[in-house]
């Protein structure tokens, strides 16, 4: 009885220790995996900030969001499970196996016979499920893309009565995810039965052979009981190991997708010894060619040679798709040239510090956005230290001051996400004001007054000449009237410069310009 008491107490102590350490390891694992996920998200987000426009072109927004959320969560779960059991399970397995072998080697050999069968089963599951998971994640990307596009464009969807079509699109991708998910999970769920049947086969064989050994007095009943206890332990640890494998299958696809973002090389980076000051606002294009795909055959700008003096106002006219936006995006290094070079202030743009060049060359993008926040906050993007007076001045030039004042809350009016509560023309004027407030050396407006009425447009152009002297201005426009008074006008056609000159010169010498002018004049007179 003494021995029984003594062993009973020992087992109780072991159980309590198991409980305490189990709780501790659970809480450490939770902390570690949550922290790991946070670090991953943080690094991915910081990496995204370093991406150039062409890096961004490569990944879809929806895919980036899935990677930052679902994929990180998969990896986090796998990581937590693995650190909880990856050490425990093999140790349990080894101890139980050793115990069984020391009791009866012949009985223990049963396990060695069954183990390879089990491993082959697991391997087959792994091989089948992995590609299905990879495929499923791509489809989840697509579903997110469908949802995102739909929600963003819900007004257009409604006005074109496309709800049914959109629902169909969504249902089809959603069904396809379900099918893949069923396939993958079904394969993974084979795992349990394989484990169970292997272990019960082992039990059956042990009972059979063990019973004979006991009858023949080669083994005691106690030893057989212990055999069963350890067999259960082996079962338990094998279940854990297979759980790790399942987790690896799911998370490997996610991990690869995360790595894709982390390993993407930002293709526009700071030079070795960056120049910190832009001398003036002159711009020189020297034999510049540019292609989005880095494929020299598919250039959308070809052999551009162009010299703009500091302080000059230059208009740019050309059909849609002729390369106007592409041309000006090269100046603040949103993209890098494919061949040739661009100088600002006499220095190659690639030699400047990225922040310096972008601070000095401000561009009002064609597809511009306002962020949710007050008008004041949005304007301060350009210049955090701007005073109210400076802000008002900038808004006056951009013809935004009067409509801002007409809002009940004036400059503190809240702009909704994507600027849905201001009109297209108002949004454009706010974006122009934001750019002016930055007081750059070069200001580029890419079709920034397309939604503004002709009269207001003329006032904005006039404001530019009077109030912002010394600033080089590049104005891309559809209307001749927006650029008529510029010092020089550039006509772009199919990626080449077709003519440069003043309004009068181009009227006399450039067919494309004259055609555009006449069609617009005729439209106006009618
Ligand atoms: N991000 C991009 N990736 C690939 N091709 C692009 C991209 N942006 C524009 N393009 C292509 O480059 C050409 C010139 O476009 P763009 O400079 O935007 O013309 P514009 O501003 O004169 O209307 C077009 O043929 C367009 O399809
Ligand atoms: Mg454009």
PDB file of N, CA, C and O and ligand atoms in Angstrom, residues 57 292 300 318-327 335 366 446, ligand 1:
ATOM      1  N   UNK A  57       1.704  48.335 -59.454  1.00  0.00           N
ATOM      2  CA  UNK A  57       0.994  47.809 -60.622  1.00  0.00           C
ATOM      3  C   UNK A  57       0.951  46.276 -60.590  1.00  0.00           C
ATOM      4  O   UNK A  57       0.029  45.660 -61.090  1.00  0.00           O
ATOM      5  N   UNK A 292       6.144  50.887 -69.832  1.00  0.00           N
ATOM      6  CA  UNK A 292       5.687  50.375 -68.533  1.00  0.00           C
ATOM      7  C   UNK A 292       6.200  48.972 -68.276  1.00  0.00           C
ATOM      8  O   UNK A 292       6.383  48.568 -67.146  1.00  0.00           O
ATOM      9  N   UNK A 300       5.752  53.717 -74.690  1.00  0.00           N
ATOM     10  CA  UNK A 300       4.656  54.660 -74.889  1.00  0.00           C
ATOM     11  C   UNK A 300       5.197  56.084 -74.962  1.00  0.00           C
ATOM     12  O   UNK A 300       4.451  57.026 -75.198  1.00  0.00           O
ATOM     13  N   UNK A 318      -2.869  66.738 -76.184  1.00  0.00           N
ATOM     14  CA  UNK A 318      -2.705  65.487 -76.938  1.00  0.00           C
ATOM     15  C   UNK A 318      -3.898  64.588 -76.703  1.00  0.00           C
ATOM     16  O   UNK A 318      -4.584  64.719 -75.694  1.00  0.00           O
ATOM     17  N   UNK A 319      -4.141  63.670 -77.620  1.00  0.00           N
ATOM     18  CA  UNK A 319      -5.287  62.765 -77.484  1.00  0.00           C
ATOM     19  C   UNK A 319      -5.152  61.873 -76.263  1.00  0.00           C
ATOM     20  O   UNK A 319      -4.071  61.777 -75.686  1.00  0.00           O
ATOM     21  N   UNK A 320      -6.229  61.206 -75.871  1.00  0.00           N
ATOM     22  CA  UNK A 320      -6.123  60.280 -74.734  1.00  0.00           C
ATOM     23  C   UNK A 320      -5.270  59.096 -75.156  1.00  0.00           C
ATOM     24  O   UNK A 320      -5.378  58.596 -76.268  1.00  0.00           O
ATOM     25  N   UNK A 321      -4.404  58.678 -74.234  1.00  0.00           N
ATOM     26  CA  UNK A 321      -3.524  57.552 -74.524  1.00  0.00           C
ATOM     27  C   UNK A 321      -2.294  57.945 -75.315  1.00  0.00           C
ATOM     28  O   UNK A 321      -1.513  57.097 -75.719  1.00  0.00           O
ATOM     29  N   UNK A 322      -2.098  59.261 -75.532  1.00  0.00           N
ATOM     30  CA  UNK A 322      -0.934  59.672 -76.321  1.00  0.00           C
ATOM     31  C   UNK A 322       0.341  59.678 -75.471  1.00  0.00           C
ATOM     32  O   UNK A 322       1.434  59.736 -76.008  1.00  0.00           O
ATOM     33  N   UNK A 323       0.193  59.612 -74.147  1.00  0.00           N
ATOM     34  CA  UNK A 323       1.392  59.531 -73.303  1.00  0.00           C
ATOM     35  C   UNK A 323       1.650  60.762 -72.446  1.00  0.00           C
ATOM     36  O   UNK A 323       2.738  60.911 -71.898  1.00  0.00           O
ATOM     37  N   UNK A 324       0.639  61.625 -72.323  1.00  0.00           N
ATOM     38  CA  UNK A 324       0.838  62.857 -71.533  1.00  0.00           C
ATOM     39  C   UNK A 324       1.127  62.546 -70.062  1.00  0.00           C
ATOM     40  O   UNK A 324       2.105  63.030 -69.485  1.00  0.00           O
ATOM     41  N   UNK A 325       0.264  61.724 -69.472  1.00  0.00           N
ATOM     42  CA  UNK A 325       0.455  61.380 -68.054  1.00  0.00           C
ATOM     43  C   UNK A 325       1.778  60.656 -67.852  1.00  0.00           C
ATOM     44  O   UNK A 325       2.514  60.933 -66.904  1.00  0.00           O
ATOM     45  N   UNK A 326       2.086  59.754 -68.759  1.00  0.00           N
ATOM     46  CA  UNK A 326       3.339  59.010 -68.644  1.00  0.00           C
ATOM     47  C   UNK A 326       4.524  59.973 -68.661  1.00  0.00           C
ATOM     48  O   UNK A 326       5.464  59.820 -67.889  1.00  0.00           O
ATOM     49  N   UNK A 327       4.466  60.973 -69.525  1.00  0.00           N
ATOM     50  CA  UNK A 327       5.564  61.937 -69.649  1.00  0.00           C
ATOM     51  C   UNK A 327       5.833  62.646 -68.327  1.00  0.00           C
ATOM     52  O   UNK A 327       6.959  62.671 -67.836  1.00  0.00           O
ATOM     53  N   UNK A 335       7.822  56.840 -61.959  1.00  0.00           N
ATOM     54  CA  UNK A 335       8.413  55.742 -62.716  1.00  0.00           C
ATOM     55  C   UNK A 335       9.801  56.204 -63.150  1.00  0.00           C
ATOM     56  O   UNK A 335      10.062  57.405 -63.227  1.00  0.00           O
ATOM     57  N   UNK A 366      -4.015  62.616 -62.291  1.00  0.00           N
ATOM     58  CA  UNK A 366      -5.283  62.569 -63.013  1.00  0.00           C
ATOM     59  C   UNK A 366      -6.338  61.848 -62.177  1.00  0.00           C
ATOM     60  O   UNK A 366      -7.468  62.288 -62.062  1.00  0.00           O
ATOM     61  N   UNK A 446      -2.209  67.303 -63.977  1.00  0.00           N
ATOM     62  CA  UNK A 446      -2.559  66.333 -65.014  1.00  0.00           C
ATOM     63  C   UNK A 446      -4.069  66.338 -65.209  1.00  0.00           C
ATOM     64  O   UNK A 446      -4.784  65.668 -64.462  1.00  0.00           O
TER      65      UNK A 446
HETATM   66  N1  LIG B   1       0.188  51.765 -65.266  1.00  0.00           N
HETATM   67  C1  LIG B   1       0.237  51.445 -66.565  1.00  0.00           C
HETATM   68  N2  LIG B   1       0.672  50.229 -66.957  1.00  0.00           N
HETATM   69  C2  LIG B   1       0.751  49.889 -68.267  1.00  0.00           C
HETATM   70  N3  LIG B   1       0.394  50.705 -69.289  1.00  0.00           N
HETATM   71  C3  LIG B   1      -0.059  51.927 -68.973  1.00  0.00           C
HETATM   72  C4  LIG B   1      -0.169  52.367 -67.608  1.00  0.00           C
HETATM   73  N4  LIG B   1      -0.649  53.633 -67.618  1.00  0.00           N
HETATM   74  C5  LIG B   1      -0.831  53.961 -68.917  1.00  0.00           C
HETATM   75  N5  LIG B   1      -0.484  52.954 -69.749  1.00  0.00           N
HETATM   76  C6  LIG B   1      -0.495  52.975 -71.240  1.00  0.00           C
HETATM   77  O1  LIG B   1       0.379  53.976 -71.684  1.00  0.00           O
HETATM   78  C7  LIG B   1      -0.154  54.723 -72.765  1.00  0.00           C
HETATM   79  C8  LIG B   1      -0.136  56.208 -72.447  1.00  0.00           C
HETATM   80  O2  LIG B   1      -1.005  56.465 -71.372  1.00  0.00           O
HETATM   81  P1  LIG B   1      -1.131  57.875 -70.670  1.00  0.00           P
HETATM   82  O3  LIG B   1       0.218  58.448 -70.514  1.00  0.00           O
HETATM   83  O4  LIG B   1      -1.929  57.680 -69.436  1.00  0.00           O
HETATM   84  O5  LIG B   1      -1.957  58.704 -71.740  1.00  0.00           O
HETATM   85  P2  LIG B   1      -2.664  60.114 -71.579  1.00  0.00           P
HETATM   86  O6  LIG B   1      -2.399  60.652 -70.223  1.00  0.00           O
HETATM   87  O7  LIG B   1      -2.089  60.946 -72.674  1.00  0.00           O
HETATM   88  O8  LIG B   1      -4.121  59.872 -71.822  1.00  0.00           O
HETATM   89  C9  LIG B   1      -1.546  54.173 -72.996  1.00  0.00           C
HETATM   90  O9  LIG B   1      -1.490  53.351 -74.138  1.00  0.00           O
HETATM   91  C10 LIG B   1      -1.863  53.354 -71.762  1.00  0.00           C
HETATM   92  O10 LIG B   1      -2.610  52.224 -72.120  1.00  0.00           O
END
